[in-house]
Amino acid sequence: MAHHCENRKFRAHYDEKPNSCLGKFWRWHINFCPGWKGYFTSQSEEKKAELRAKYNFQKY
């Protein structure tokens, strides 16, 4: 199943400006987004570790 989270504009905005309003919204949003959960849980353990570190993400 293809996940669009890899190329989302909100995610790119967070990557460029994490402290902006849109960046903060995206970071908050991934805590409950079913698309992000599907994307995240489909990744390898190595990729999950990278995503956890990059986005300070501890859920799942």
PDB file of N, CA and C in Angstrom:
ATOM      1  N   MET A   1       0.839  -1.187   0.000  1.00  0.00           N
ATOM      2  CA  MET A   1       0.000   0.000   0.000  1.00  0.00           C
ATOM      3  C   MET A   1       0.883   1.249   0.000  1.00  0.00           C
ATOM      4  N   ALA A   2       0.585   2.166  -0.880  1.00  0.00           N
ATOM      5  CA  ALA A   2       1.375   3.388  -0.987  1.00  0.00           C
ATOM      6  C   ALA A   2       0.931   4.397   0.070  1.00  0.00           C
ATOM      7  N   HIS A   3       1.899   5.036   0.663  1.00  0.00           N
ATOM      8  CA  HIS A   3       1.621   6.087   1.650  1.00  0.00           C
ATOM      9  C   HIS A   3       2.135   7.406   1.083  1.00  0.00           C
ATOM     10  N   HIS A   4       1.368   8.419   1.283  1.00  0.00           N
ATOM     11  CA  HIS A   4       1.723   9.721   0.740  1.00  0.00           C
ATOM     12  C   HIS A   4       2.526  10.568   1.725  1.00  0.00           C
ATOM     13  N   CYS A   5       2.758  10.064   2.910  1.00  0.00           N
ATOM     14  CA  CYS A   5       3.422  10.853   3.949  1.00  0.00           C
ATOM     15  C   CYS A   5       4.852  11.236   3.587  1.00  0.00           C
ATOM     16  N   GLU A   6       5.479  10.439   2.751  1.00  0.00           N
ATOM     17  CA  GLU A   6       6.858  10.725   2.352  1.00  0.00           C
ATOM     18  C   GLU A   6       6.956  12.063   1.628  1.00  0.00           C
ATOM     19  N   ASN A   7       5.901  12.448   0.910  1.00  0.00           N
ATOM     20  CA  ASN A   7       5.949  13.647   0.073  1.00  0.00           C
ATOM     21  C   ASN A   7       4.933  14.719   0.450  1.00  0.00           C
ATOM     22  N   ARG A   8       4.397  14.679   1.619  1.00  0.00           N
ATOM     23  CA  ARG A   8       3.398  15.675   2.040  1.00  0.00           C
ATOM     24  C   ARG A   8       4.022  17.068   2.142  1.00  0.00           C
ATOM     25  N   LYS A   9       3.273  18.068   1.700  1.00  0.00           N
ATOM     26  CA  LYS A   9       3.755  19.447   1.775  1.00  0.00           C
ATOM     27  C   LYS A   9       3.927  19.896   3.224  1.00  0.00           C
ATOM     28  N   PHE A  10       3.006  19.463   4.100  1.00  0.00           N
ATOM     29  CA  PHE A  10       3.135  19.844   5.509  1.00  0.00           C
ATOM     30  C   PHE A  10       4.424  19.281   6.104  1.00  0.00           C
ATOM     31  N   ARG A  11       4.743  18.067   5.747  1.00  0.00           N
ATOM     32  CA  ARG A  11       5.974  17.460   6.264  1.00  0.00           C
ATOM     33  C   ARG A  11       7.188  18.224   5.745  1.00  0.00           C
ATOM     34  N   ALA A  12       7.182  18.570   4.473  1.00  0.00           N
ATOM     35  CA  ALA A  12       8.281  19.342   3.898  1.00  0.00           C
ATOM     36  C   ALA A  12       8.396  20.693   4.584  1.00  0.00           C
ATOM     37  N   HIS A  13       7.259  21.275   4.911  1.00  0.00           N
ATOM     38  CA  HIS A  13       7.271  22.560   5.598  1.00  0.00           C
ATOM     39  C   HIS A  13       7.897  22.406   6.984  1.00  0.00           C
ATOM     40  N   TYR A  14       7.550  21.342   7.691  1.00  0.00           N
ATOM     41  CA  TYR A  14       8.158  21.075   8.991  1.00  0.00           C
ATOM     42  C   TYR A  14       9.667  20.906   8.841  1.00  0.00           C
ATOM     43  N   ASP A  15      10.089  20.167   7.824  1.00  0.00           N
ATOM     44  CA  ASP A  15      11.515  19.932   7.620  1.00  0.00           C
ATOM     45  C   ASP A  15      12.263  21.240   7.388  1.00  0.00           C
ATOM     46  N   GLU A  16      11.632  22.193   6.709  1.00  0.00           N
ATOM     47  CA  GLU A  16      12.266  23.478   6.432  1.00  0.00           C
ATOM     48  C   GLU A  16      12.166  24.446   7.610  1.00  0.00           C
ATOM     49  N   LYS A  17      10.987  24.486   8.249  1.00  0.00           N
ATOM     50  CA  LYS A  17      10.732  25.458   9.316  1.00  0.00           C
ATOM     51  C   LYS A  17       9.942  24.801  10.443  1.00  0.00           C
ATOM     52  N   PRO A  18      10.608  23.992  11.272  1.00  0.00           N
ATOM     53  CA  PRO A  18       9.881  23.242  12.297  1.00  0.00           C
ATOM     54  C   PRO A  18       9.182  24.109  13.351  1.00  0.00           C
ATOM     55  N   ASN A  19       9.625  25.317  13.546  1.00  0.00           N
ATOM     56  CA  ASN A  19       9.001  26.172  14.555  1.00  0.00           C
ATOM     57  C   ASN A  19       7.914  27.083  14.005  1.00  0.00           C
ATOM     58  N   SER A  20       7.619  26.949  12.720  1.00  0.00           N
ATOM     59  CA  SER A  20       6.539  27.737  12.138  1.00  0.00           C
ATOM     60  C   SER A  20       5.194  27.163  12.582  1.00  0.00           C
ATOM     61  N   CYS A  21       4.139  27.922  12.400  1.00  0.00           N
ATOM     62  CA  CYS A  21       2.800  27.435  12.773  1.00  0.00           C
ATOM     63  C   CYS A  21       2.437  26.161  12.017  1.00  0.00           C
ATOM     64  N   LEU A  22       2.679  26.132  10.709  1.00  0.00           N
ATOM     65  CA  LEU A  22       2.373  24.930   9.930  1.00  0.00           C
ATOM     66  C   LEU A  22       3.258  23.758  10.335  1.00  0.00           C
ATOM     67  N   GLY A  23       4.510  24.030  10.622  1.00  0.00           N
ATOM     68  CA  GLY A  23       5.411  22.981  11.072  1.00  0.00           C
ATOM     69  C   GLY A  23       4.958  22.380  12.387  1.00  0.00           C
ATOM     70  N   LYS A  24       4.581  23.238  13.314  1.00  0.00           N
ATOM     71  CA  LYS A  24       4.088  22.763  14.610  1.00  0.00           C
ATOM     72  C   LYS A  24       2.761  22.008  14.451  1.00  0.00           C
ATOM     73  N   PHE A  25       1.913  22.490  13.556  1.00  0.00           N
ATOM     74  CA  PHE A  25       0.650  21.792  13.316  1.00  0.00           C
ATOM     75  C   PHE A  25       0.913  20.386  12.785  1.00  0.00           C
ATOM     76  N   TRP A  26       1.823  20.260  11.823  1.00  0.00           N
ATOM     77  CA  TRP A  26       2.115  18.945  11.261  1.00  0.00           C
ATOM     78  C   TRP A  26       2.653  18.005  12.334  1.00  0.00           C
ATOM     79  N   ARG A  27       3.548  18.504  13.173  1.00  0.00           N
ATOM     80  CA  ARG A  27       4.138  17.667  14.213  1.00  0.00           C
ATOM     81  C   ARG A  27       3.062  17.197  15.188  1.00  0.00           C
ATOM     82  N   TRP A  28       2.146  18.078  15.558  1.00  0.00           N
ATOM     83  CA  TRP A  28       1.035  17.724  16.439  1.00  0.00           C
ATOM     84  C   TRP A  28       0.133  16.699  15.748  1.00  0.00           C
ATOM     85  N   HIS A  29      -0.127  16.924  14.485  1.00  0.00           N
ATOM     86  CA  HIS A  29      -1.023  16.102  13.681  1.00  0.00           C
ATOM     87  C   HIS A  29      -0.572  14.640  13.589  1.00  0.00           C
ATOM     88  N   ILE A  30       0.729  14.372  13.515  1.00  0.00           N
ATOM     89  CA  ILE A  30       1.188  12.990  13.337  1.00  0.00           C
ATOM     90  C   ILE A  30       0.923  12.124  14.561  1.00  0.00           C
ATOM     91  N   ASN A  31       0.572  12.731  15.675  1.00  0.00           N
ATOM     92  CA  ASN A  31       0.278  11.944  16.871  1.00  0.00           C
ATOM     93  C   ASN A  31      -0.995  11.119  16.741  1.00  0.00           C
ATOM     94  N   PHE A  32      -1.884  11.488  15.841  1.00  0.00           N
ATOM     95  CA  PHE A  32      -3.145  10.752  15.714  1.00  0.00           C
ATOM     96  C   PHE A  32      -3.539  10.461  14.265  1.00  0.00           C
ATOM     97  N   CYS A  33      -2.735  10.834  13.302  1.00  0.00           N
ATOM     98  CA  CYS A  33      -3.055  10.651  11.886  1.00  0.00           C
ATOM     99  C   CYS A  33      -2.953   9.172  11.499  1.00  0.00           C
ATOM    100  N   PRO A  34      -4.047   8.577  10.996  1.00  0.00           N
ATOM    101  CA  PRO A  34      -3.981   7.169  10.599  1.00  0.00           C
ATOM    102  C   PRO A  34      -3.049   6.937   9.404  1.00  0.00           C
ATOM    103  N   GLY A  35      -2.916   7.920   8.537  1.00  0.00           N
ATOM    104  CA  GLY A  35      -1.993   7.799   7.405  1.00  0.00           C
ATOM    105  C   GLY A  35      -0.549   7.729   7.868  1.00  0.00           C
ATOM    106  N   TRP A  36      -0.204   8.593   8.836  1.00  0.00           N
ATOM    107  CA  TRP A  36       1.162   8.580   9.379  1.00  0.00           C
ATOM    108  C   TRP A  36       1.428   7.262  10.101  1.00  0.00           C
ATOM    109  N   LYS A  37       0.435   6.770  10.849  1.00  0.00           N
ATOM    110  CA  LYS A  37       0.612   5.499  11.555  1.00  0.00           C
ATOM    111  C   LYS A  37       0.898   4.376  10.559  1.00  0.00           C
ATOM    112  N   GLY A  38       0.130   4.330   9.480  1.00  0.00           N
ATOM    113  CA  GLY A  38       0.356   3.316   8.463  1.00  0.00           C
ATOM    114  C   GLY A  38       1.717   3.448   7.814  1.00  0.00           C
ATOM    115  N   TYR A  39       2.093   4.674   7.507  1.00  0.00           N
ATOM    116  CA  TYR A  39       3.403   4.928   6.907  1.00  0.00           C
ATOM    117  C   TYR A  39       4.512   4.530   7.869  1.00  0.00           C
ATOM    118  N   PHE A  40       4.411   5.021   9.097  1.00  0.00           N
ATOM    119  CA  PHE A  40       5.466   4.791  10.085  1.00  0.00           C
ATOM    120  C   PHE A  40       5.636   3.306  10.383  1.00  0.00           C
ATOM    121  N   THR A  41       4.533   2.614  10.629  1.00  0.00           N
ATOM    122  CA  THR A  41       4.625   1.201  11.002  1.00  0.00           C
ATOM    123  C   THR A  41       5.049   0.312   9.838  1.00  0.00           C
ATOM    124  N   SER A  42       4.975   0.812   8.604  1.00  0.00           N
ATOM    125  CA  SER A  42       5.409   0.017   7.453  1.00  0.00           C
ATOM    126  C   SER A  42       6.911   0.140   7.185  1.00  0.00           C
ATOM    127  N   GLN A  43       7.574   1.026   7.905  1.00  0.00           N
ATOM    128  CA  GLN A  43       8.998   1.259   7.679  1.00  0.00           C
ATOM    129  C   GLN A  43       9.852   0.210   8.404  1.00  0.00           C
ATOM    130  N   SER A  44      11.102   0.072   7.960  1.00  0.00           N
ATOM    131  CA  SER A  44      12.052  -0.819   8.628  1.00  0.00           C
ATOM    132  C   SER A  44      12.386  -0.236  10.004  1.00  0.00           C
ATOM    133  N   GLU A  45      12.930  -1.052  10.863  1.00  0.00           N
ATOM    134  CA  GLU A  45      13.301  -0.572  12.210  1.00  0.00           C
ATOM    135  C   GLU A  45      14.332   0.546  12.121  1.00  0.00           C
ATOM    136  N   GLU A  46      15.226   0.461  11.156  1.00  0.00           N
ATOM    137  CA  GLU A  46      16.236   1.506  10.976  1.00  0.00           C
ATOM    138  C   GLU A  46      15.577   2.831  10.585  1.00  0.00           C
ATOM    139  N   LYS A  47      14.661   2.768   9.636  1.00  0.00           N
ATOM    140  CA  LYS A  47      13.954   3.977   9.186  1.00  0.00           C
ATOM    141  C   LYS A  47      13.090   4.542  10.315  1.00  0.00           C
ATOM    142  N   LYS A  48      12.439   3.669  11.086  1.00  0.00           N
ATOM    143  CA  LYS A  48      11.652   4.133  12.229  1.00  0.00           C
ATOM    144  C   LYS A  48      12.530   4.887  13.214  1.00  0.00           C
ATOM    145  N   ALA A  49      13.726   4.380  13.464  1.00  0.00           N
ATOM    146  CA  ALA A  49      14.647   5.055  14.382  1.00  0.00           C
ATOM    147  C   ALA A  49      15.016   6.443  13.855  1.00  0.00           C
ATOM    148  N   GLU A  50      15.245   6.546  12.542  1.00  0.00           N
ATOM    149  CA  GLU A  50      15.550   7.852  11.941  1.00  0.00           C
ATOM    150  C   GLU A  50      14.378   8.813  12.101  1.00  0.00           C
ATOM    151  N   LEU A  51      13.174   8.331  11.822  1.00  0.00           N
ATOM    152  CA  LEU A  51      11.981   9.176  11.939  1.00  0.00           C
ATOM    153  C   LEU A  51      11.744   9.588  13.388  1.00  0.00           C
ATOM    154  N   ARG A  52      11.949   8.668  14.320  1.00  0.00           N
ATOM    155  CA  ARG A  52      11.787   9.009  15.745  1.00  0.00           C
ATOM    156  C   ARG A  52      12.732  10.127  16.143  1.00  0.00           C
ATOM    157  N   ALA A  53      13.978  10.021  15.720  1.00  0.00           N
ATOM    158  CA  ALA A  53      14.971  11.035  16.069  1.00  0.00           C
ATOM    159  C   ALA A  53      14.664  12.366  15.379  1.00  0.00           C
ATOM    160  N   LYS A  54      14.343  12.315  14.110  1.00  0.00           N
ATOM    161  CA  LYS A  54      14.118  13.544  13.335  1.00  0.00           C
ATOM    162  C   LYS A  54      12.900  14.317  13.826  1.00  0.00           C
ATOM    163  N   TYR A  55      11.833  13.586  14.189  1.00  0.00           N
ATOM    164  CA  TYR A  55      10.579  14.235  14.555  1.00  0.00           C
ATOM    165  C   TYR A  55      10.255  14.136  16.040  1.00  0.00           C
ATOM    166  N   ASN A  56      11.222  13.669  16.836  1.00  0.00           N
ATOM    167  CA  ASN A  56      10.993  13.510  18.274  1.00  0.00           C
ATOM    168  C   ASN A  56       9.658  12.782  18.495  1.00  0.00           C
ATOM    169  N   PHE A  57       9.538  11.662  17.847  1.00  0.00           N
ATOM    170  CA  PHE A  57       8.290  10.915  17.793  1.00  0.00           C
ATOM    171  C   PHE A  57       8.457   9.605  18.555  1.00  0.00           C
ATOM    172  N   GLN A  58       7.685   9.404  19.593  1.00  0.00           N
ATOM    173  CA  GLN A  58       7.848   8.219  20.428  1.00  0.00           C
ATOM    174  C   GLN A  58       6.656   7.273  20.394  1.00  0.00           C
ATOM    175  N   LYS A  59       5.626   7.627  19.676  1.00  0.00           N
ATOM    176  CA  LYS A  59       4.437   6.785  19.606  1.00  0.00           C
ATOM    177  C   LYS A  59       4.652   5.639  18.633  1.00  0.00           C
ATOM    178  N   TYR A  60       3.992   4.530  18.812  1.00  0.00           N
ATOM    179  CA  TYR A  60       4.029   3.314  17.989  1.00  0.00           C
ATOM    180  C   TYR A  60       5.361   2.633  18.155  1.00  0.00           C
TER     181      TYR A  60
END
